[in-house]
Short mmCIF file of C-alpha atoms and ligand atoms in Angstrom, two decimals:
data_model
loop_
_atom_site.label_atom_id
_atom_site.label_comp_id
_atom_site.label_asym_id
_atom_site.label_seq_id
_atom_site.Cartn_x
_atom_site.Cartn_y
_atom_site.Cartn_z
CA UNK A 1 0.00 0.00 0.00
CA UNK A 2 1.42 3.13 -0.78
CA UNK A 3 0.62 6.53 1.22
CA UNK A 4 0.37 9.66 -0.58
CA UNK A 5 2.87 12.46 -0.17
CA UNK A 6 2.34 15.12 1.80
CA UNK A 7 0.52 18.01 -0.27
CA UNK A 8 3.53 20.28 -0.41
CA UNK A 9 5.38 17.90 -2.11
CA UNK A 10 3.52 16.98 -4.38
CA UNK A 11 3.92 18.49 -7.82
CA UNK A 12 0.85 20.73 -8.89
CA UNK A 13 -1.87 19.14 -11.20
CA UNK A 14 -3.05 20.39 -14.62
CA UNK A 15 -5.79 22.90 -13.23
CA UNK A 16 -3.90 24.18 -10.30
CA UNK A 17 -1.20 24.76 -12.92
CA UNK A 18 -3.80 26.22 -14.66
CA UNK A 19 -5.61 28.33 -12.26
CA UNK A 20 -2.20 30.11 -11.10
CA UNK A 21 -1.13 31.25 -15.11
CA UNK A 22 -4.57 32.50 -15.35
CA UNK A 23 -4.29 34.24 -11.73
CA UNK A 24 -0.82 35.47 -12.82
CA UNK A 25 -1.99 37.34 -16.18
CA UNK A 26 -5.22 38.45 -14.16
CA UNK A 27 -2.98 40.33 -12.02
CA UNK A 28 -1.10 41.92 -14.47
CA UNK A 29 1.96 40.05 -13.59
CA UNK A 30 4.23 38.77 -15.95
CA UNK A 31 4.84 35.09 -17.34
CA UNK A 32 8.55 34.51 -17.72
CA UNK A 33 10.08 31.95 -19.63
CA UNK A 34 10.57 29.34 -16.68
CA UNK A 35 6.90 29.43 -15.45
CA UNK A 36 4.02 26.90 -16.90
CA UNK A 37 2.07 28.10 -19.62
CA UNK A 38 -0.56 26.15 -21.83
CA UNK A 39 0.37 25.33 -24.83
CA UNK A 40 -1.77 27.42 -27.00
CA UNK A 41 -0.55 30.56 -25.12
CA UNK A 42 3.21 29.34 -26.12
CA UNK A 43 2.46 28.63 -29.75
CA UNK A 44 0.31 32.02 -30.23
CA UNK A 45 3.19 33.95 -28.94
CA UNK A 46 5.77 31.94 -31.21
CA UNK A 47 3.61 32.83 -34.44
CA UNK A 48 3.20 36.03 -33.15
CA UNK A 49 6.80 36.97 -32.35
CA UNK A 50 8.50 35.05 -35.23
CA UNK A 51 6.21 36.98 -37.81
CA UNK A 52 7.15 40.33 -35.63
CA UNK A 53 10.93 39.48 -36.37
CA UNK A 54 10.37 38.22 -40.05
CA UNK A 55 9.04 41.69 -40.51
CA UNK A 56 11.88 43.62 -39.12
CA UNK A 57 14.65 41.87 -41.44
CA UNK A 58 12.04 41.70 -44.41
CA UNK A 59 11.58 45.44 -43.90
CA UNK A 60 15.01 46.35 -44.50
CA UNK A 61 14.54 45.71 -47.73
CA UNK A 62 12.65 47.95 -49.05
CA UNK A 63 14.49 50.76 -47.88
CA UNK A 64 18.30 49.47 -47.92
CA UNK A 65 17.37 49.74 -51.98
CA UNK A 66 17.99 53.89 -51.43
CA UNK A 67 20.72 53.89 -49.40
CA UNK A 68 23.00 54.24 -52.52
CA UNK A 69 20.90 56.76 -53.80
CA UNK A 70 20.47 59.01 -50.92
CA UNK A 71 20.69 62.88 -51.43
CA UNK A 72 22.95 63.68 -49.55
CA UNK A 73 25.17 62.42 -46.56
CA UNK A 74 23.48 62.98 -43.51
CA UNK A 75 20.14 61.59 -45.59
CA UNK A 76 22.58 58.03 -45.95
CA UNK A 77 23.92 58.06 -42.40
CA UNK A 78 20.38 58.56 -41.20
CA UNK A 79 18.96 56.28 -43.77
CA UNK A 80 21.80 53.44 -42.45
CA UNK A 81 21.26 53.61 -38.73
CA UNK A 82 17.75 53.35 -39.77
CA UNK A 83 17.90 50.17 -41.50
CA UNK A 84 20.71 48.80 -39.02
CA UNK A 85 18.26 49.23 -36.24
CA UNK A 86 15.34 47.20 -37.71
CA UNK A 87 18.19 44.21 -38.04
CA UNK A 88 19.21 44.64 -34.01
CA UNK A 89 14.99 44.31 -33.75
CA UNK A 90 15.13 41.32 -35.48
CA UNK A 91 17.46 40.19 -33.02
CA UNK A 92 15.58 41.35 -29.94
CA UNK A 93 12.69 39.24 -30.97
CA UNK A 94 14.32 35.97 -32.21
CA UNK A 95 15.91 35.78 -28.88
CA UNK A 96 12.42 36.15 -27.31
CA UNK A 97 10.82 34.00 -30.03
CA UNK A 98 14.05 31.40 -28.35
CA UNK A 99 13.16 31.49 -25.03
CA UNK A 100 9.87 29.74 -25.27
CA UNK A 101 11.76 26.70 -27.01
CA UNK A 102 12.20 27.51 -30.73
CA UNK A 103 15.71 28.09 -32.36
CA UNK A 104 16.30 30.86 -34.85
CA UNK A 105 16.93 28.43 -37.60
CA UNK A 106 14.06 26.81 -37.14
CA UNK A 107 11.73 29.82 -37.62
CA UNK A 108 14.24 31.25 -40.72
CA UNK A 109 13.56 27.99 -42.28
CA UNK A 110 9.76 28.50 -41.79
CA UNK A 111 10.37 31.88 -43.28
CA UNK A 112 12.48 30.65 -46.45
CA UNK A 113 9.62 27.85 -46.95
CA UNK A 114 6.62 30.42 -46.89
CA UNK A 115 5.14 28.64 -43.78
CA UNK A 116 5.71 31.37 -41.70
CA UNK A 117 4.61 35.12 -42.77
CA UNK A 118 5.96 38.92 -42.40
CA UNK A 119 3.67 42.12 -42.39
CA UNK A 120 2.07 42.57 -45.56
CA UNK A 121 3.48 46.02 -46.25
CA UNK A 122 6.98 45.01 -46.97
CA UNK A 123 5.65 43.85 -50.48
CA UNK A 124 5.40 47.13 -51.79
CA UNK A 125 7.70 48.74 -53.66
CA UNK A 126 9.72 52.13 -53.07
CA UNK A 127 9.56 53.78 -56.09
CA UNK A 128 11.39 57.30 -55.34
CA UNK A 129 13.41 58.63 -52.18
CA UNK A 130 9.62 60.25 -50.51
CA UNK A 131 9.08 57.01 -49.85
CA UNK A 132 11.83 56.38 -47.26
CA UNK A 133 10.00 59.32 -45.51
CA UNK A 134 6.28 58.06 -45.79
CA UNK A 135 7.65 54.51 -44.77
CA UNK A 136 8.97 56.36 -41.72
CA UNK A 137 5.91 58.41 -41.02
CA UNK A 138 3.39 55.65 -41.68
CA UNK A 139 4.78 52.33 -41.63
CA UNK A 140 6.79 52.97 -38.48
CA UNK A 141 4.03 55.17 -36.99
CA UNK A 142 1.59 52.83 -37.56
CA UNK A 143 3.91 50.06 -36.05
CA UNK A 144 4.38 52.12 -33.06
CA UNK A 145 0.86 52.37 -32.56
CA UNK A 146 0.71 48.09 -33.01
CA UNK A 147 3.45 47.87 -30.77
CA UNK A 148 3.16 50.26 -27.82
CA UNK A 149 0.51 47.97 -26.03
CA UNK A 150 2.85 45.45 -26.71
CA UNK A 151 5.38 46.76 -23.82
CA UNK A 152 2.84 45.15 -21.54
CA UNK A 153 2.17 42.66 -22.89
CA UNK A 154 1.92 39.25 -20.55
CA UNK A 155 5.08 37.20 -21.65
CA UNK A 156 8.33 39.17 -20.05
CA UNK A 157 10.76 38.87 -22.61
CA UNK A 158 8.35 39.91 -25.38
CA UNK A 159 7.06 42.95 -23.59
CA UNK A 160 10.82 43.77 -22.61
CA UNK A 161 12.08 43.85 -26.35
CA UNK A 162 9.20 45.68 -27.16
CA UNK A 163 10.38 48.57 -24.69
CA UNK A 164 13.28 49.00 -26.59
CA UNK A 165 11.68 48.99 -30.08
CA UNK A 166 9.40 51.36 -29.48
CA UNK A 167 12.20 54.14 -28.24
CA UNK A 168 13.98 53.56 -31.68
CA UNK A 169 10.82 53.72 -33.85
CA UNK A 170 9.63 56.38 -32.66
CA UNK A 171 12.76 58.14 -34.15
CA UNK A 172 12.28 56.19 -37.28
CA UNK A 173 8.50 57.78 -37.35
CA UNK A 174 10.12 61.47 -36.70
CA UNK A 175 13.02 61.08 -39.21
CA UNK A 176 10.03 59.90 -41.84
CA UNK A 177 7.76 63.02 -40.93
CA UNK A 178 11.03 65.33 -41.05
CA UNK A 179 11.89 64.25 -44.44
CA UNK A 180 8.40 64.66 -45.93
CA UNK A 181 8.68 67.80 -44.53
CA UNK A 182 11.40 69.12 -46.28
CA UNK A 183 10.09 67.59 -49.39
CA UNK A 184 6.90 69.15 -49.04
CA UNK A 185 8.19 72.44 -48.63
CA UNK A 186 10.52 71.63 -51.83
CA UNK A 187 10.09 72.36 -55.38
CA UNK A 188 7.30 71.58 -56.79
CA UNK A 189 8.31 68.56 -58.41
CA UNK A 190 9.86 67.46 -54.71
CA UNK A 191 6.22 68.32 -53.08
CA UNK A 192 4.35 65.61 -55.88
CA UNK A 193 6.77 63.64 -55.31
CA UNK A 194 5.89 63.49 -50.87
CA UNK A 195 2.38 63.03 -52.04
CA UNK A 196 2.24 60.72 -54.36
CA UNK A 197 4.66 58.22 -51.95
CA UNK A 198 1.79 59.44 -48.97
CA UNK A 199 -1.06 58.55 -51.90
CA UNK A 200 0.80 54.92 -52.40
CA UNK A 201 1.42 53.94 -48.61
CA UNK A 202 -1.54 55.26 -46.97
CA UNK A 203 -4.21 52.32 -48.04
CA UNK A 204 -1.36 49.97 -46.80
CA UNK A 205 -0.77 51.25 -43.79
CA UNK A 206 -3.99 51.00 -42.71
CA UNK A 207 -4.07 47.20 -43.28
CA UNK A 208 -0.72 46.47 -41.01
CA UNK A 209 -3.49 46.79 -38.48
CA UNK A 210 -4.77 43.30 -39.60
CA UNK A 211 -8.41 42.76 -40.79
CA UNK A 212 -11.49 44.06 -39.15
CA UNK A 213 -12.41 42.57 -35.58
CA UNK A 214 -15.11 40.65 -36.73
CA UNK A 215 -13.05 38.63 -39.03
CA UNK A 216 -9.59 38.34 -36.77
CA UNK A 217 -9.11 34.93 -36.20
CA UNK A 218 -6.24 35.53 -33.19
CA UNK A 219 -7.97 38.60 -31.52
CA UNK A 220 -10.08 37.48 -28.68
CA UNK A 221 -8.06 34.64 -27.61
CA UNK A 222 -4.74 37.18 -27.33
CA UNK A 223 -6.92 40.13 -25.62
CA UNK A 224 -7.94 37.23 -22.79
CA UNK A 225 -4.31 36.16 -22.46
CA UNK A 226 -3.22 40.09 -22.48
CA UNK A 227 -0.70 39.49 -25.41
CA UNK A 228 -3.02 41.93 -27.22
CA UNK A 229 -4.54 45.20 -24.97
CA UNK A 230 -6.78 46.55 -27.92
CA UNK A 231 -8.65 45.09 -31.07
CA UNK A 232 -7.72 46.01 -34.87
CA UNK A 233 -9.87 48.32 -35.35
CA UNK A 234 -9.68 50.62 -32.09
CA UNK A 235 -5.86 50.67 -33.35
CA UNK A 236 -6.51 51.53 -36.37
CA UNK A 237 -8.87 54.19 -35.54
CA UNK A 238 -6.21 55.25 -33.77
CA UNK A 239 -3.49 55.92 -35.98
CA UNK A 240 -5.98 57.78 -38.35
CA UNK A 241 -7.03 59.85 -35.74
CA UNK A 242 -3.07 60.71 -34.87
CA UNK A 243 -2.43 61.15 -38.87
CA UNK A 244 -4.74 63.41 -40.23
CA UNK A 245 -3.44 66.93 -38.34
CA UNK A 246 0.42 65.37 -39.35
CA UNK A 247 -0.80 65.05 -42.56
CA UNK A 248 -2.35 69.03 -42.37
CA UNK A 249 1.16 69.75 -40.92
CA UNK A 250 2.91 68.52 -43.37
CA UNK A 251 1.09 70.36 -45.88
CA UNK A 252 -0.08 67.04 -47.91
CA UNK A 253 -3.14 65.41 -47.96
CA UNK A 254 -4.42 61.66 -47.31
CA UNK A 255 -6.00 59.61 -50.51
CA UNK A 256 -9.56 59.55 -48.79
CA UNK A 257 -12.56 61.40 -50.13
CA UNK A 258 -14.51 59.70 -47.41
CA UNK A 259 -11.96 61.15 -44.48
CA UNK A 260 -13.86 63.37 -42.48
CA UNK A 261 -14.58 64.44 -38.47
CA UNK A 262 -17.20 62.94 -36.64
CA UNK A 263 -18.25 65.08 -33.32
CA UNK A 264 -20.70 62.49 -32.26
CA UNK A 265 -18.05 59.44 -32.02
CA UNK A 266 -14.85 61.97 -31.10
CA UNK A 267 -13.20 60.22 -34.31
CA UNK A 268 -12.23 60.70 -37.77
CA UNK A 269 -14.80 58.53 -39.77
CA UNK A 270 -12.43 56.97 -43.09
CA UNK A 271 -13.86 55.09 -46.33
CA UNK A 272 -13.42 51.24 -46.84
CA UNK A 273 -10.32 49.80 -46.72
CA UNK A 274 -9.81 46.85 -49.73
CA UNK A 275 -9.29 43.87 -48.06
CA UNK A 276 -9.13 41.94 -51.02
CA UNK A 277 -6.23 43.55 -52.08
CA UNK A 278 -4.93 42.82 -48.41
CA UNK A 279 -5.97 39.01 -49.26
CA UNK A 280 -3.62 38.71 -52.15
CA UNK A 281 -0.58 40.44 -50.80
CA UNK A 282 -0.82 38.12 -48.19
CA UNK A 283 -0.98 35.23 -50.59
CA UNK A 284 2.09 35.87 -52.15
CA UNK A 285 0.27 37.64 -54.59
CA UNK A 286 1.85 41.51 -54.17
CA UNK A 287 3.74 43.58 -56.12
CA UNK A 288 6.87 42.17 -54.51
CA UNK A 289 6.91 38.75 -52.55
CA UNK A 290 8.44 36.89 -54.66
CA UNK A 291 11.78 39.67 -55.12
CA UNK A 292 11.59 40.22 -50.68
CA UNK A 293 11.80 36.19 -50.04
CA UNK A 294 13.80 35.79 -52.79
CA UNK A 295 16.64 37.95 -51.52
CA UNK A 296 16.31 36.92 -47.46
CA UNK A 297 17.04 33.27 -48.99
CA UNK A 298 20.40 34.42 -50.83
CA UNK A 299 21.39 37.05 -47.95
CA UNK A 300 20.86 33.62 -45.54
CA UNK A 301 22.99 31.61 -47.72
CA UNK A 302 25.75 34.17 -48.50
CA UNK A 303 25.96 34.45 -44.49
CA UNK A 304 26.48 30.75 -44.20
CA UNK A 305 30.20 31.36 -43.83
CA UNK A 306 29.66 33.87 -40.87
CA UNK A 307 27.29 31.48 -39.12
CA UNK A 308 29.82 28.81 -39.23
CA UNK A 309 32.78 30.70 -38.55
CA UNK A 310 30.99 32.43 -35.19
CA UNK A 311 30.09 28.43 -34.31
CA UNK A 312 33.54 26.79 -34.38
CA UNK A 313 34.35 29.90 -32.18
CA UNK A 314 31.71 29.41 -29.74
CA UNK A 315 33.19 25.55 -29.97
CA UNK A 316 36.28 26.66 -29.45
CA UNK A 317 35.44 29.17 -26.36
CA UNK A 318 33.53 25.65 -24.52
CA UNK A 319 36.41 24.01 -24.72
CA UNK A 320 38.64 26.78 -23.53
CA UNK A 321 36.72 27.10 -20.73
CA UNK A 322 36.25 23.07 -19.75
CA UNK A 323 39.89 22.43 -19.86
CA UNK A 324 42.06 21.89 -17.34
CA UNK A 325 44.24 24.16 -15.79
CA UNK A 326 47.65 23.26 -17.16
CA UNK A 327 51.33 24.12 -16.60
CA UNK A 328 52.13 27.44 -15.65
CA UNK A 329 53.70 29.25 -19.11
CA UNK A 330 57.96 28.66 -19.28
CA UNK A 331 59.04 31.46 -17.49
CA UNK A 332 61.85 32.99 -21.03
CA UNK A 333 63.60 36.11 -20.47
CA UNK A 334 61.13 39.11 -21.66
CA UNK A 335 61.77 40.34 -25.41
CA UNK A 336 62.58 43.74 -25.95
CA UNK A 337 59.54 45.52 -26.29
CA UNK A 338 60.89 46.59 -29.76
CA UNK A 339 62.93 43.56 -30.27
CA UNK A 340 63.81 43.12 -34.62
CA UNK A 341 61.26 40.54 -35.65
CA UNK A 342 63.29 37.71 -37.07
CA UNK A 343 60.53 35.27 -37.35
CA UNK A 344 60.93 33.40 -33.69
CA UNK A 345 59.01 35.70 -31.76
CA UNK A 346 54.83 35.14 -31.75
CA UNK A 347 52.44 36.96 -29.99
FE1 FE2 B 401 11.61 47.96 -36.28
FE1 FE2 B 402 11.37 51.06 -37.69
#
């Protein structure tokens, strides 16, 4: 006959497992990587945060293409940090992405084989240097709206990177604004050009939001679990709301004839956005997916070298550090600090 353990040392069922996650996230306090989680909450936040850091390396893309064509210096410097910080995002997140059991490789090769996605926007093209700045103001401002929520999110490490992201795009979204700016207050030729880049991006930047509540198949679920503090649409609602006096400061206008104030809801009403069009971008079907995966495959192979160099280092640092002490050095009679180098002497 056996005799059960003593309560306390017993290890916790299913539903008391349970019942303290969901008391955890009810009190706003945070789930780290160590504690129990169910297993839907762990593989929302891997598609989640994998298809956050997809986007960030995707996105340099479309904007690396005018670094070489920048106007002037400070324009390329700016342009470079820019870009350079969306890669050190990508990082942020695949480490989060690794702490709840994935490896990097394992979501780049969902990437590579399409099984996996990135935001939609990326598969649009930049057509003239105004679009580095409406990127900045709209993509990036619209991401910061996405991703300031995000900072409390429930899951530590995601909410923790997301801190950090949101300091640096919120320069990216001032840099964008600044350069429309001094387009818009160009030439004439420099002003079309700032509107017709705000004309292109504003449609999509409206969709990064996802689709409309009543068709989000994640959104409820997330809100319970506090990954997510506020549906698509109140987001999206928004970001109009914060754009239309930026776009009035900027002196350019936004592509919607059905943009207008509405005193009785406190909000800017806006016309309908085409989610079909959002349907086929996101089925590969855009003016660029093939081109943006196409390239992330070659950059990942032509780094192949630098992945397997930084390994047999990392190899060669375990080692280091497991072997035994040995020997003390031979004690040789010091070289002349400026000794003639015949060949004998090593450093
Ligand atoms: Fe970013
Ligand atoms: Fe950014």
């Amino acid at each position: 006959m056996t005799t059960a353990p003593p309560a306390e040392q017993r290890s916790p069922g299913p539903s008391e497992l349970e019942r303290a996650f969901d008391a955890a996230v009810a009190a706003e306090e945070r789930i780290e990587p160590r504690d129990w989680m169910p297993d839907a909450y762990r593989a929302t936040l891997v598609r989640q945060i994998a298809q956050h850091a997809h986007s960030e390396i995707i996105g340099m893309q479309p904007e690396a293409n005018w670094i070489t064509r920048a106007p002037s210096l400070r324009r390329k410097a700016i342009l470079i940090a820019k870009v350079q910080d969306e890669a050190g995002h990508g990082l942020y997140l695949y480490s989060a992405a690794e702490t709840l059991g994935v490896s990097r490789d394992e979501l780049l090769d969902k990437l590579h084989a399409g099984r996996q996605r990135y935001s939609s926007i990326f598969n649009y093209p930049t057509l003239t240097w105004a679009d580095v700045g409406a990127i900045g103001w709209l993509v990036d401002g619209a991401a910061i709206t996405n991703q300031v929520p995000l900072c409390r999110c429930s899951y530590g490490p995601y909410a923790r990177a997301m801190v950090r992201i949101c300091k640096e795009e919120s320069f990216h979204q001032r840099q964008g604004y600044e350069l429309l700016l001094a387009l818009s207050h160009g030439t004439e030729a420099q002003h079309a050009m700032a509107q017709d880049a705000v004309d292109r991006w504003w449609w999509p930047s409206l969709m990064m939001f996802g689709p409309p509540d009543d068709r989000s198949a994640h959104s409820a679920q997330s809100m319970a679990w506090k990954i997510k503090r506020h549906s698509n649409d109140e987001l999206r609602q928004r970001f109009v709301d914060i754009c239309v006096p930026q776009a009035a400061s900027l002196g350019l206008t936004l592509p919607d004839p059905d943009l207008r104030w509405n005193e009785q809801r406190g909000h800017h009403d806006f016309g309908a956005i085409d989610w079909d069009e959002f349907s086929q971008v996101l089925k590969g079907n855009g003016p660029c997916n093939e081109q943006r995966i196409d390239q992330r495959r070659r950059a990942h192979d032509d780094g192949a070298w630098v992945r397997e160099a930084a390994s047999a280092h990392a190899v060669k640092r375990r080692a280091r550090a497991t072997e035994p002490p040995g020997p003390p050095p031979a004690v040789s009679s010091p070289t002349p600090r400026h000794a003639p180098q015949n060949g004998a002497t090593t450093t």
